[in-house]
Short mmCIF file of C-alpha atoms in Angstrom, two decimals:
data_model
loop_
_atom_site.label_atom_id
_atom_site.label_comp_id
_atom_site.label_asym_id
_atom_site.label_seq_id
_atom_site.Cartn_x
_atom_site.Cartn_y
_atom_site.Cartn_z
CA UNK A 17 0.00 -0.15 0.24
CA UNK A 18 0.98 3.48 -1.03
CA UNK A 19 0.04 6.89 -1.39
CA UNK A 20 0.08 10.18 -3.68
CA UNK A 21 -0.26 13.71 -2.94
CA UNK A 22 -2.14 16.04 -5.54
CA UNK A 23 -2.43 19.72 -5.43
CA UNK A 24 -5.68 21.63 -7.16
CA UNK A 25 -4.91 24.30 -8.41
CA UNK A 26 -1.36 23.51 -8.65
CA UNK A 27 0.04 27.04 -9.13
CA UNK A 28 -1.18 30.24 -7.58
CA UNK A 29 0.05 33.77 -7.79
CA UNK A 30 -0.59 36.10 -4.60
CA UNK A 31 -0.65 39.84 -4.72
CA UNK A 32 1.53 41.36 -2.13
CA UNK A 33 -1.01 42.65 0.81
CA UNK A 34 -4.06 41.09 -1.55
CA UNK A 35 -6.27 38.62 -0.65
CA UNK A 36 -5.31 35.00 -0.11
CA UNK A 37 -5.65 32.22 -2.28
CA UNK A 38 -6.79 28.63 -1.48
CA UNK A 39 -5.38 25.24 -2.52
CA UNK A 40 -6.84 21.93 -2.13
CA UNK A 41 -4.48 18.62 -1.22
CA UNK A 42 -5.48 15.66 -1.31
CA UNK A 43 -3.66 11.87 -0.25
CA UNK A 44 -4.64 9.60 -2.80
CA UNK A 45 -4.79 5.95 -2.05
CA UNK A 46 -2.69 3.35 -3.85
CA UNK A 47 -3.59 -0.40 -3.12
CA UNK A 48 -5.37 -0.12 -0.33
CA UNK A 49 -3.76 2.47 1.43
CA UNK A 50 -5.49 3.94 4.23
CA UNK A 51 -3.04 5.26 6.83
CA UNK A 52 -3.10 9.00 8.11
CA UNK A 53 -0.51 10.97 6.19
CA UNK A 54 1.21 13.88 8.45
CA UNK A 55 1.73 17.13 6.09
CA UNK A 56 4.50 19.69 6.57
CA UNK A 57 5.18 22.40 4.13
CA UNK A 58 8.93 23.89 3.17
CA UNK A 59 9.84 26.50 0.80
CA UNK A 60 7.83 29.45 1.65
CA UNK A 61 9.57 32.96 0.64
CA UNK A 62 10.01 35.35 2.83
CA UNK A 63 6.70 37.24 3.73
CA UNK A 64 4.29 34.81 2.37
CA UNK A 65 2.41 32.49 5.04
CA UNK A 66 0.65 29.59 4.87
CA UNK A 67 -2.49 28.32 7.27
CA UNK A 68 -2.56 25.65 8.33
CA UNK A 69 1.08 24.98 8.20
CA UNK A 70 0.81 21.52 8.94
CA UNK A 71 -1.58 18.63 8.88
CA UNK A 72 -2.90 15.27 8.58
CA UNK A 73 -4.45 14.47 5.95
CA UNK A 74 -6.85 11.11 5.25
CA UNK A 75 -6.39 9.03 2.79
CA UNK A 76 -9.05 10.37 -0.39
CA UNK A 77 -9.98 13.83 1.66
CA UNK A 78 -9.09 16.63 0.66
CA UNK A 79 -8.01 19.77 2.69
CA UNK A 80 -7.67 23.09 2.27
CA UNK A 81 -4.47 25.40 2.61
CA UNK A 82 -4.47 29.46 2.51
CA UNK A 83 -1.52 31.36 1.19
CA UNK A 84 -1.30 35.19 1.78
CA UNK A 85 1.47 37.68 0.55
CA UNK A 86 1.94 40.17 3.33
CA UNK A 87 2.80 43.72 2.83
CA UNK A 88 6.58 42.52 3.42
CA UNK A 89 6.99 40.33 0.97
CA UNK A 90 8.81 40.60 -2.58
CA UNK A 91 7.67 39.88 -6.11
CA UNK A 92 9.14 36.66 -7.59
CA UNK A 93 8.80 32.62 -7.93
CA UNK A 94 8.75 29.89 -5.51
CA UNK A 95 8.52 26.19 -5.60
CA UNK A 96 6.93 25.21 -2.21
CA UNK A 97 6.92 21.66 -1.42
CA UNK A 98 4.07 19.79 0.45
CA UNK A 99 5.64 16.61 2.17
CA UNK A 100 3.69 13.86 3.50
CA UNK A 101 4.57 11.29 5.62
CA UNK A 102 3.33 8.01 6.81
CA UNK A 103 5.32 5.30 8.24
CA UNK A 104 8.44 4.45 6.30
CA UNK A 105 6.41 6.14 3.01
CA UNK A 106 7.67 9.80 2.24
CA UNK A 107 5.81 11.38 -1.01
CA UNK A 108 5.58 15.13 -1.91
CA UNK A 109 4.06 17.87 -4.20
CA UNK A 110 4.95 20.91 -5.36
CA UNK A 111 2.92 24.49 -5.22
CA UNK A 112 4.35 26.94 -8.08
CA UNK A 113 3.83 30.13 -6.05
CA UNK A 114 4.05 33.45 -7.72
CA UNK A 115 4.37 36.33 -5.84
CA UNK A 116 3.05 40.04 -7.42
CA UNK A 117 2.96 43.54 -7.07
CA UNK A 118 -0.96 44.49 -7.19
CA UNK A 119 -2.14 46.65 -10.17
CA UNK A 120 -2.75 50.40 -8.89
CA UNK A 121 -6.18 51.07 -8.38
CA UNK A 122 -8.77 52.97 -6.36
CA UNK A 123 -11.57 53.13 -4.16
CA UNK A 124 -14.29 55.39 -4.97
CA UNK A 125 -16.20 56.99 -2.05
CA UNK A 126 -19.38 59.16 -2.23
CA UNK A 127 -21.39 60.32 0.58
CA UNK A 128 -23.36 60.85 2.97
CA UNK A 129 -24.79 57.02 2.52
CA UNK A 130 -28.14 58.99 2.83
CA UNK A 131 -28.99 62.35 1.16
CA UNK A 132 -31.71 63.81 2.00
CA UNK A 133 -33.28 66.31 -0.80
CA UNK A 134 -36.16 68.74 -0.25
CA UNK A 135 -38.32 70.46 -2.69
CA UNK A 136 -37.03 73.84 -1.36
CA UNK A 137 -33.49 73.59 -0.85
CA UNK A 138 -30.58 72.36 -2.79
CA UNK A 139 -28.15 69.71 -0.98
CA UNK A 140 -25.00 68.13 -1.41
CA UNK A 141 -22.97 65.03 -2.51
CA UNK A 142 -19.33 64.75 -2.03
CA UNK A 143 -17.12 62.11 -3.64
CA UNK A 144 -13.76 61.31 -3.62
CA UNK A 145 -10.92 58.87 -5.12
CA UNK A 146 -8.37 57.16 -2.52
CA UNK A 147 -5.38 55.67 -4.77
CA UNK A 148 -4.09 51.92 -3.73
CA UNK A 149 -0.87 50.81 -4.73
CA UNK A 150 0.30 53.64 -6.66
CA UNK A 151 -2.71 54.87 -8.89
CA UNK A 152 -1.82 58.40 -10.45
CA UNK A 153 -4.54 58.74 -12.79
CA UNK A 154 -7.68 60.72 -13.40
CA UNK A 155 -11.38 58.94 -13.51
CA UNK A 156 -14.24 60.12 -15.48
CA UNK A 157 -17.67 60.26 -13.08
CA UNK A 158 -21.44 59.66 -14.02
CA UNK A 159 -24.03 59.64 -11.57
CA UNK A 160 -27.01 57.67 -12.64
CA UNK A 161 -30.47 56.77 -11.23
CA UNK A 162 -31.79 60.25 -10.56
CA UNK A 163 -35.57 60.22 -10.33
CA UNK A 164 -37.88 62.50 -12.09
CA UNK A 165 -37.65 66.34 -11.34
CA UNK A 166 -34.37 65.72 -10.03
CA UNK A 167 -31.12 67.16 -11.75
CA UNK A 168 -27.25 68.00 -10.59
CA UNK A 169 -26.59 71.78 -10.63
CA UNK A 170 -22.78 70.65 -11.48
CA UNK A 171 -21.87 67.92 -13.62
CA UNK A 172 -18.85 66.34 -12.06
CA UNK A 173 -15.50 66.56 -13.16
CA UNK A 174 -12.73 64.29 -13.61
CA UNK A 175 -12.24 62.82 -10.50
CA UNK A 176 -8.19 62.72 -8.99
CA UNK A 177 -6.43 61.55 -5.85
CA UNK A 178 -7.64 62.49 -2.35
CA UNK A 179 -9.27 66.30 -4.15
CA UNK A 180 -12.97 65.36 -3.48
CA UNK A 181 -15.69 67.19 -5.04
CA UNK A 182 -19.00 68.68 -4.36
CA UNK A 183 -22.02 68.04 -6.79
CA UNK A 184 -25.24 70.03 -5.87
CA UNK A 185 -28.79 68.28 -6.57
CA UNK A 186 -32.00 70.24 -6.56
CA UNK A 187 -35.71 69.13 -6.67
CA UNK A 188 -37.87 70.95 -9.37
CA UNK A 189 -41.32 72.16 -7.88
CA UNK A 190 -44.53 71.56 -9.63
CA UNK A 191 -47.12 68.87 -11.49
CA UNK A 192 -44.96 66.25 -13.05
CA UNK A 193 -41.72 66.91 -11.62
CA UNK A 194 -40.03 65.82 -8.00
CA UNK A 195 -42.29 63.47 -5.84
CA UNK A 196 -41.40 61.98 -2.24
CA UNK A 197 -39.66 58.75 -1.83
CA UNK A 198 -36.70 56.60 -1.71
CA UNK A 199 -34.12 56.03 -4.73
CA UNK A 200 -30.71 54.26 -5.10
CA UNK A 201 -28.72 56.60 -6.99
CA UNK A 202 -25.51 55.48 -8.37
CA UNK A 203 -21.99 56.97 -8.96
CA UNK A 204 -19.33 55.57 -11.35
CA UNK A 205 -15.77 56.37 -11.59
CA UNK A 206 -14.16 54.77 -14.49
CA UNK A 207 -10.37 55.18 -15.58
CA UNK A 208 -9.42 52.88 -18.54
CA UNK A 209 -9.78 49.33 -17.68
CA UNK A 210 -10.86 50.04 -13.91
CA UNK A 211 -14.40 50.67 -13.23
CA UNK A 212 -16.14 51.06 -9.38
CA UNK A 213 -19.24 52.09 -8.07
CA UNK A 214 -20.64 53.74 -4.74
CA UNK A 215 -24.70 53.82 -3.94
CA UNK A 216 -26.03 56.68 -2.20
CA UNK A 217 -29.97 56.45 -1.30
CA UNK A 218 -31.62 59.65 -2.16
CA UNK A 219 -34.45 60.47 -0.10
CA UNK A 220 -36.81 63.33 -1.56
CA UNK A 221 -39.18 65.54 0.34
CA UNK A 222 -41.98 67.56 -0.42
CA UNK A 223 -42.46 69.59 3.13
CA UNK A 224 -46.18 70.94 3.40
CA UNK A 225 -46.30 74.22 3.29
CA UNK A 226 -48.16 76.42 5.88
CA UNK A 227 -48.55 79.88 7.23
CA UNK A 228 -49.39 81.91 10.23
CA UNK A 229 -51.49 84.84 9.44
CA UNK A 230 -51.13 88.08 11.87
CA UNK A 231 -53.95 90.66 12.26
CA UNK A 232 -52.85 94.57 13.28
CA UNK A 233 -54.96 96.52 15.26
CA UNK A 234 -54.60 100.40 14.04
CA UNK A 235 -55.07 101.93 10.69
CA UNK A 236 -50.86 102.58 10.37
CA UNK A 237 -49.79 98.83 9.68
CA UNK A 238 -45.94 100.28 9.98
CA UNK A 239 -46.79 101.51 13.82
CA UNK A 240 -49.94 98.78 14.23
CA UNK A 241 -49.68 96.26 17.02
CA UNK A 242 -49.73 92.56 15.98
CA UNK A 243 -52.88 90.40 16.69
CA UNK A 244 -51.21 86.67 16.54
CA UNK A 245 -53.76 84.49 14.77
CA UNK A 246 -54.04 80.73 14.56
CA UNK A 247 -51.96 78.69 12.09
CA UNK A 248 -53.95 78.14 9.03
CA UNK A 249 -53.56 75.68 6.26
CA UNK A 250 -53.61 76.60 2.69
CA UNK A 251 -57.53 77.65 1.59
CA UNK A 252 -59.56 80.63 2.04
CA UNK A 253 -60.84 82.50 5.06
CA UNK A 254 -63.75 84.91 5.94
CA UNK A 255 -62.72 87.57 8.69
CA UNK A 256 -65.43 89.78 10.50
CA UNK A 257 -63.56 93.23 12.08
CA UNK A 258 -65.59 94.49 14.25
CA UNK A 259 -64.85 97.65 15.99
CA UNK A 260 -65.54 98.49 19.54
CA UNK A 261 -65.06 101.90 21.37
CA UNK A 262 -65.70 105.20 20.58
CA UNK A 263 -66.43 106.95 16.95
CA UNK A 264 -63.16 109.28 17.24
#
């Protein structure tokens, strides 16, 4: 009885400071082999880690090992040896490992995440480009998903690193224009083949307009004494004015 080791995949590429990559390793039984296999890993380059670093394989069952390159890793290639031992039997499998410098990229910020817009006042959306891995280009920006009656006062200019922009939104009044409600709007930034999006929840409100009338006593409004009235909703009202006292 004997065993062999197999890897899936047999080669991986890691970005410095990037996400981990997973590899499945299996101890394949030969001739009725049924003994556990103790596995160890050697040949990891500096700054690259494996988790777990050792494990026990049951014949025929795969286990997963995660490999990751920290920010201290350097670009290059390495042959990582995964060695299995069971009694007097020893076998190994080789993982082809490449460590690469991550490509320039950026993150897109748009905020606040919930944007309140009234039909009687404009509101402001802030967008910014956060460079990653030495990104130093500009990104074109679009805003989509605006509901009917809502528009941009100042269309966004191309974004550059660490220089935020403010975009003003306004809602039109009148029949067939802006209505109250929530709408997700999408900000998209594109630079070459790189595209990122950010979503903002736009809340449009249409406040009720009320007024509070004041009646004035006296013939000269400039010197008259105000008499506070009740808070009235829009409509037509009839007032009766009664005079009392002498006719002087």
